[in-house]
């Protein structure tokens, strides 16, 4: 049974699930009916950072145009441009045992594509979540529902996997950004 997390909560992932190696991080959302008539296109981006919280090479910024890092230990499975239907809208596969040693954190974010031009924000997004599934048995281990705390934000750091010695933990963050992907890339050390 999945553990439901609250904002700010941290949990052991590999220590409480011995032998866990390959996981899928699923992210999902719905958009509210009134949206100004323009389609919503939400995108998952992943930042693989060093111990200082910075991405030190462009291959460690994973999104719809760069679907994996150098050794394919973190792979974005593809862009969903509509968010239609139930279940995960986008997924990222992570091979925890093969994540390069210089990667300390793996941050998962959701941004709204062309949010400013389309007058869209996370106040118009509902039922957003992140979940972690054990690929070996398809068991959902962790789930974090972001809630409805957003208004003008166009990007959200949903959560992050991070190293703690030899173990991996998960931090449920849920922190919004008013300047979307540009703000996120800047804060993670990219131009």
PDB file of C-alpha atoms in Angstrom:
ATOM      1  CA  UNK A   1       0.000   0.000   0.000  1.00  0.00           C
ATOM      2  CA  UNK A   2       1.326   3.440  -0.948  1.00  0.00           C
ATOM      3  CA  UNK A   3       2.403   5.932   1.669  1.00  0.00           C
ATOM      4  CA  UNK A   4       0.658   9.287   1.197  1.00  0.00           C
ATOM      5  CA  UNK A   5       2.977  12.185   1.908  1.00  0.00           C
ATOM      6  CA  UNK A   6       2.302  15.739   3.022  1.00  0.00           C
ATOM      7  CA  UNK A   7       4.156  18.811   1.782  1.00  0.00           C
ATOM      8  CA  UNK A   8       7.642  18.916   3.316  1.00  0.00           C
ATOM      9  CA  UNK A   9       7.606  15.287   4.407  1.00  0.00           C
ATOM     10  CA  UNK A  10      10.700  13.163   3.735  1.00  0.00           C
ATOM     11  CA  UNK A  11      10.758   9.402   3.567  1.00  0.00           C
ATOM     12  CA  UNK A  12      13.261   6.601   3.084  1.00  0.00           C
ATOM     13  CA  UNK A  13      12.771   4.912  -0.244  1.00  0.00           C
ATOM     14  CA  UNK A  14      15.466   2.246  -0.585  1.00  0.00           C
ATOM     15  CA  UNK A  15      15.961   1.525   3.125  1.00  0.00           C
ATOM     16  CA  UNK A  16      12.300   0.583   3.603  1.00  0.00           C
ATOM     17  CA  UNK A  17      12.222  -1.261   0.255  1.00  0.00           C
ATOM     18  CA  UNK A  18      15.363  -3.451   0.200  1.00  0.00           C
ATOM     19  CA  UNK A  19      16.484  -4.402  -3.292  1.00  0.00           C
ATOM     20  CA  UNK A  20      14.597  -1.519  -4.916  1.00  0.00           C
ATOM     21  CA  UNK A  21      16.461  -0.460  -8.040  1.00  0.00           C
ATOM     22  CA  UNK A  22      14.201   0.490 -10.934  1.00  0.00           C
ATOM     23  CA  UNK A  23      11.313   2.865 -10.339  1.00  0.00           C
ATOM     24  CA  UNK A  24       8.860   4.887 -12.376  1.00  0.00           C
ATOM     25  CA  UNK A  25       8.018   8.384 -11.198  1.00  0.00           C
ATOM     26  CA  UNK A  26       4.540   9.172 -12.493  1.00  0.00           C
ATOM     27  CA  UNK A  27       3.145  12.704 -12.534  1.00  0.00           C
ATOM     28  CA  UNK A  28      -0.439  13.616 -13.301  1.00  0.00           C
ATOM     29  CA  UNK A  29      -2.859  16.536 -13.333  1.00  0.00           C
ATOM     30  CA  UNK A  30      -6.204  17.810 -14.561  1.00  0.00           C
ATOM     31  CA  UNK A  31      -7.109  21.294 -15.743  1.00  0.00           C
ATOM     32  CA  UNK A  32     -10.206  23.173 -14.679  1.00  0.00           C
ATOM     33  CA  UNK A  33     -13.043  23.649 -17.149  1.00  0.00           C
ATOM     34  CA  UNK A  34     -12.687  27.414 -17.451  1.00  0.00           C
ATOM     35  CA  UNK A  35      -9.270  28.048 -18.966  1.00  0.00           C
ATOM     36  CA  UNK A  36      -9.693  30.981 -21.342  1.00  0.00           C
ATOM     37  CA  UNK A  37     -10.292  28.754 -24.350  1.00  0.00           C
ATOM     38  CA  UNK A  38      -6.678  27.738 -24.957  1.00  0.00           C
ATOM     39  CA  UNK A  39      -5.304  24.210 -24.551  1.00  0.00           C
ATOM     40  CA  UNK A  40      -3.134  23.432 -21.547  1.00  0.00           C
ATOM     41  CA  UNK A  41       0.206  21.728 -22.142  1.00  0.00           C
ATOM     42  CA  UNK A  42       1.953  20.826 -18.909  1.00  0.00           C
ATOM     43  CA  UNK A  43       5.476  19.457 -19.072  1.00  0.00           C
ATOM     44  CA  UNK A  44       7.620  17.442 -16.687  1.00  0.00           C
ATOM     45  CA  UNK A  45      11.274  18.437 -16.437  1.00  0.00           C
ATOM     46  CA  UNK A  46      13.920  16.729 -14.319  1.00  0.00           C
ATOM     47  CA  UNK A  47      17.047  18.348 -12.890  1.00  0.00           C
ATOM     48  CA  UNK A  48      19.927  16.073 -11.840  1.00  0.00           C
ATOM     49  CA  UNK A  49      21.969  18.184  -9.463  1.00  0.00           C
ATOM     50  CA  UNK A  50      25.257  18.010  -7.603  1.00  0.00           C
ATOM     51  CA  UNK A  51      25.555  18.410  -3.826  1.00  0.00           C
ATOM     52  CA  UNK A  52      25.198  22.204  -4.254  1.00  0.00           C
ATOM     53  CA  UNK A  53      21.805  21.842  -5.945  1.00  0.00           C
ATOM     54  CA  UNK A  54      23.111  22.850  -9.383  1.00  0.00           C
ATOM     55  CA  UNK A  55      22.995  21.054 -12.723  1.00  0.00           C
ATOM     56  CA  UNK A  56      26.631  20.897 -13.866  1.00  0.00           C
ATOM     57  CA  UNK A  57      26.056  19.706 -17.463  1.00  0.00           C
ATOM     58  CA  UNK A  58      23.183  20.118 -19.899  1.00  0.00           C
ATOM     59  CA  UNK A  59      22.673  16.355 -20.256  1.00  0.00           C
ATOM     60  CA  UNK A  60      21.521  16.404 -16.605  1.00  0.00           C
ATOM     61  CA  UNK A  61      18.513  18.557 -17.541  1.00  0.00           C
ATOM     62  CA  UNK A  62      15.889  16.117 -18.803  1.00  0.00           C
ATOM     63  CA  UNK A  63      12.728  17.230 -20.615  1.00  0.00           C
ATOM     64  CA  UNK A  64      10.753  16.514 -23.808  1.00  0.00           C
ATOM     65  CA  UNK A  65      13.713  17.494 -26.063  1.00  0.00           C
ATOM     66  CA  UNK A  66      16.414  15.722 -24.009  1.00  0.00           C
ATOM     67  CA  UNK A  67      14.773  12.535 -22.815  1.00  0.00           C
ATOM     68  CA  UNK A  68      17.650  10.941 -20.890  1.00  0.00           C
ATOM     69  CA  UNK A  69      20.922  11.582 -19.112  1.00  0.00           C
ATOM     70  CA  UNK A  70      24.267  10.276 -20.451  1.00  0.00           C
ATOM     71  CA  UNK A  71      24.014   6.717 -19.130  1.00  0.00           C
ATOM     72  CA  UNK A  72      20.201   6.442 -19.491  1.00  0.00           C
ATOM     73  CA  UNK A  73      19.701   5.923 -15.747  1.00  0.00           C
ATOM     74  CA  UNK A  74      17.006   8.652 -15.857  1.00  0.00           C
ATOM     75  CA  UNK A  75      14.638   8.538 -18.847  1.00  0.00           C
ATOM     76  CA  UNK A  76      11.614  10.749 -19.639  1.00  0.00           C
ATOM     77  CA  UNK A  77       9.129   8.512 -21.485  1.00  0.00           C
ATOM     78  CA  UNK A  78       7.543  11.290 -23.563  1.00  0.00           C
ATOM     79  CA  UNK A  79       5.504  14.476 -23.703  1.00  0.00           C
ATOM     80  CA  UNK A  80       1.740  14.356 -23.125  1.00  0.00           C
ATOM     81  CA  UNK A  81       0.348  17.527 -24.667  1.00  0.00           C
ATOM     82  CA  UNK A  82      -3.238  17.265 -23.463  1.00  0.00           C
ATOM     83  CA  UNK A  83      -3.320  15.712 -19.978  1.00  0.00           C
ATOM     84  CA  UNK A  84      -6.479  13.861 -21.029  1.00  0.00           C
ATOM     85  CA  UNK A  85      -7.612  10.704 -19.278  1.00  0.00           C
ATOM     86  CA  UNK A  86      -6.891   9.089 -15.940  1.00  0.00           C
ATOM     87  CA  UNK A  87      -3.565   7.982 -14.562  1.00  0.00           C
ATOM     88  CA  UNK A  88      -0.092   9.409 -15.061  1.00  0.00           C
ATOM     89  CA  UNK A  89       0.212  12.143 -17.675  1.00  0.00           C
ATOM     90  CA  UNK A  90       3.993  11.855 -17.928  1.00  0.00           C
ATOM     91  CA  UNK A  91       6.507   9.399 -16.481  1.00  0.00           C
ATOM     92  CA  UNK A  92      10.202   9.270 -15.717  1.00  0.00           C
ATOM     93  CA  UNK A  93      12.017   5.952 -15.295  1.00  0.00           C
ATOM     94  CA  UNK A  94      14.904   5.907 -12.830  1.00  0.00           C
ATOM     95  CA  UNK A  95      17.503   3.179 -12.370  1.00  0.00           C
ATOM     96  CA  UNK A  96      18.650   4.098  -8.843  1.00  0.00           C
ATOM     97  CA  UNK A  97      21.663   1.770  -8.860  1.00  0.00           C
ATOM     98  CA  UNK A  98      23.106   3.390 -11.990  1.00  0.00           C
ATOM     99  CA  UNK A  99      22.540   7.086 -11.306  1.00  0.00           C
ATOM    100  CA  UNK A 100      26.031   8.641 -11.645  1.00  0.00           C
ATOM    101  CA  UNK A 101      27.826   9.198  -8.341  1.00  0.00           C
ATOM    102  CA  UNK A 102      28.112  12.962  -8.993  1.00  0.00           C
ATOM    103  CA  UNK A 103      24.299  13.279  -8.977  1.00  0.00           C
ATOM    104  CA  UNK A 104      23.113  14.061  -5.453  1.00  0.00           C
ATOM    105  CA  UNK A 105      19.473  14.969  -6.171  1.00  0.00           C
ATOM    106  CA  UNK A 106      16.896  14.319  -8.856  1.00  0.00           C
ATOM    107  CA  UNK A 107      14.285  17.097  -8.817  1.00  0.00           C
ATOM    108  CA  UNK A 108      10.931  16.599 -10.585  1.00  0.00           C
ATOM    109  CA  UNK A 109       9.106  19.690 -11.823  1.00  0.00           C
ATOM    110  CA  UNK A 110       5.946  20.510 -13.769  1.00  0.00           C
ATOM    111  CA  UNK A 111       5.648  23.678 -15.854  1.00  0.00           C
ATOM    112  CA  UNK A 112       2.932  25.096 -18.093  1.00  0.00           C
ATOM    113  CA  UNK A 113       4.112  25.509 -21.683  1.00  0.00           C
ATOM    114  CA  UNK A 114       3.645  29.097 -22.942  1.00  0.00           C
ATOM    115  CA  UNK A 115       1.806  29.930 -19.715  1.00  0.00           C
ATOM    116  CA  UNK A 116       2.205  33.692 -20.026  1.00  0.00           C
ATOM    117  CA  UNK A 117       1.073  33.863 -23.670  1.00  0.00           C
ATOM    118  CA  UNK A 118      -1.928  31.651 -22.898  1.00  0.00           C
ATOM    119  CA  UNK A 119      -2.767  33.410 -19.564  1.00  0.00           C
ATOM    120  CA  UNK A 120      -2.540  30.119 -17.672  1.00  0.00           C
ATOM    121  CA  UNK A 121      -1.286  29.220 -14.192  1.00  0.00           C
ATOM    122  CA  UNK A 122      -1.437  26.464 -11.593  1.00  0.00           C
ATOM    123  CA  UNK A 123      -4.552  28.020 -10.071  1.00  0.00           C
ATOM    124  CA  UNK A 124      -6.298  26.428 -13.069  1.00  0.00           C
ATOM    125  CA  UNK A 125      -4.728  23.010 -12.472  1.00  0.00           C
ATOM    126  CA  UNK A 126      -6.259  20.458 -10.111  1.00  0.00           C
ATOM    127  CA  UNK A 127      -5.576  16.948  -8.838  1.00  0.00           C
ATOM    128  CA  UNK A 128      -1.843  17.163  -9.531  1.00  0.00           C
ATOM    129  CA  UNK A 129       0.311  14.475  -7.975  1.00  0.00           C
ATOM    130  CA  UNK A 130       3.554  12.557  -8.089  1.00  0.00           C
ATOM    131  CA  UNK A 131       3.876   8.862  -7.317  1.00  0.00           C
ATOM    132  CA  UNK A 132       6.713   6.370  -7.227  1.00  0.00           C
ATOM    133  CA  UNK A 133       6.154   2.834  -8.483  1.00  0.00           C
ATOM    134  CA  UNK A 134       8.459  -0.168  -8.041  1.00  0.00           C
ATOM    135  CA  UNK A 135       9.018  -1.460 -11.587  1.00  0.00           C
ATOM    136  CA  UNK A 136       9.686  -5.022 -10.341  1.00  0.00           C
ATOM    137  CA  UNK A 137       6.105  -5.563  -9.121  1.00  0.00           C
ATOM    138  CA  UNK A 138       4.171  -2.412 -10.207  1.00  0.00           C
ATOM    139  CA  UNK A 139       3.533  -1.534  -6.548  1.00  0.00           C
ATOM    140  CA  UNK A 140       2.891   2.132  -5.812  1.00  0.00           C
ATOM    141  CA  UNK A 141       5.262   2.988  -2.954  1.00  0.00           C
ATOM    142  CA  UNK A 142       4.774   6.721  -2.442  1.00  0.00           C
ATOM    143  CA  UNK A 143       2.147   9.274  -3.465  1.00  0.00           C
ATOM    144  CA  UNK A 144       2.121  13.029  -2.928  1.00  0.00           C
ATOM    145  CA  UNK A 145      -0.985  15.007  -3.890  1.00  0.00           C
ATOM    146  CA  UNK A 146      -0.075  18.651  -4.374  1.00  0.00           C
ATOM    147  CA  UNK A 147      -3.448  20.065  -3.355  1.00  0.00           C
ATOM    148  CA  UNK A 148      -4.935  23.353  -4.549  1.00  0.00           C
ATOM    149  CA  UNK A 149      -2.515  25.807  -2.930  1.00  0.00           C
ATOM    150  CA  UNK A 150      -1.413  27.524  -6.139  1.00  0.00           C
ATOM    151  CA  UNK A 151      -2.694  30.619  -7.907  1.00  0.00           C
ATOM    152  CA  UNK A 152      -0.326  32.608 -10.159  1.00  0.00           C
ATOM    153  CA  UNK A 153       2.494  30.026 -10.370  1.00  0.00           C
ATOM    154  CA  UNK A 154       3.485  28.630 -13.775  1.00  0.00           C
ATOM    155  CA  UNK A 155       5.942  26.029 -12.484  1.00  0.00           C
ATOM    156  CA  UNK A 156       6.141  23.699  -9.488  1.00  0.00           C
ATOM    157  CA  UNK A 157       8.979  21.704  -7.939  1.00  0.00           C
ATOM    158  CA  UNK A 158       6.944  18.633  -7.075  1.00  0.00           C
ATOM    159  CA  UNK A 159       9.544  16.630  -5.181  1.00  0.00           C
ATOM    160  CA  UNK A 160      13.021  15.202  -5.273  1.00  0.00           C
ATOM    161  CA  UNK A 161      14.878  11.972  -4.832  1.00  0.00           C
ATOM    162  CA  UNK A 162      18.106  12.521  -2.916  1.00  0.00           C
ATOM    163  CA  UNK A 163      21.014  10.487  -1.655  1.00  0.00           C
ATOM    164  CA  UNK A 164      21.494   9.886   2.047  1.00  0.00           C
ATOM    165  CA  UNK A 165      24.686   7.860   2.279  1.00  0.00           C
ATOM    166  CA  UNK A 166      24.059   4.691   0.274  1.00  0.00           C
ATOM    167  CA  UNK A 167      20.279   5.115   0.434  1.00  0.00           C
ATOM    168  CA  UNK A 168      17.765   7.141  -1.608  1.00  0.00           C
ATOM    169  CA  UNK A 169      15.065   9.232   0.058  1.00  0.00           C
ATOM    170  CA  UNK A 170      12.152  11.253  -1.319  1.00  0.00           C
ATOM    171  CA  UNK A 171      11.229  14.807  -0.309  1.00  0.00           C
ATOM    172  CA  UNK A 172       7.681  16.038  -1.052  1.00  0.00           C
ATOM    173  CA  UNK A 173       8.301  19.713  -1.919  1.00  0.00           C
ATOM    174  CA  UNK A 174       5.312  21.295  -3.723  1.00  0.00           C
ATOM    175  CA  UNK A 175       6.997  24.692  -4.177  1.00  0.00           C
ATOM    176  CA  UNK A 176       5.586  27.046  -6.832  1.00  0.00           C
ATOM    177  CA  UNK A 177       7.427  29.346  -9.263  1.00  0.00           C
ATOM    178  CA  UNK A 178       5.867  32.453 -10.804  1.00  0.00           C
ATOM    179  CA  UNK A 179       8.333  32.475 -13.700  1.00  0.00           C
ATOM    180  CA  UNK A 180       7.958  28.815 -14.681  1.00  0.00           C
ATOM    181  CA  UNK A 181      10.672  26.967 -16.531  1.00  0.00           C
ATOM    182  CA  UNK A 182      12.940  30.014 -16.892  1.00  0.00           C
ATOM    183  CA  UNK A 183      12.962  30.493 -13.116  1.00  0.00           C
ATOM    184  CA  UNK A 184      13.596  26.815 -12.496  1.00  0.00           C
ATOM    185  CA  UNK A 185      16.469  26.562 -14.980  1.00  0.00           C
ATOM    186  CA  UNK A 186      18.040  29.698 -13.519  1.00  0.00           C
ATOM    187  CA  UNK A 187      17.792  28.425  -9.932  1.00  0.00           C
ATOM    188  CA  UNK A 188      19.243  25.059 -10.926  1.00  0.00           C
ATOM    189  CA  UNK A 189      22.251  26.776 -12.527  1.00  0.00           C
ATOM    190  CA  UNK A 190      21.378  26.631 -16.227  1.00  0.00           C
ATOM    191  CA  UNK A 191      21.184  29.548 -18.673  1.00  0.00           C
TER     192      UNK A 191
END
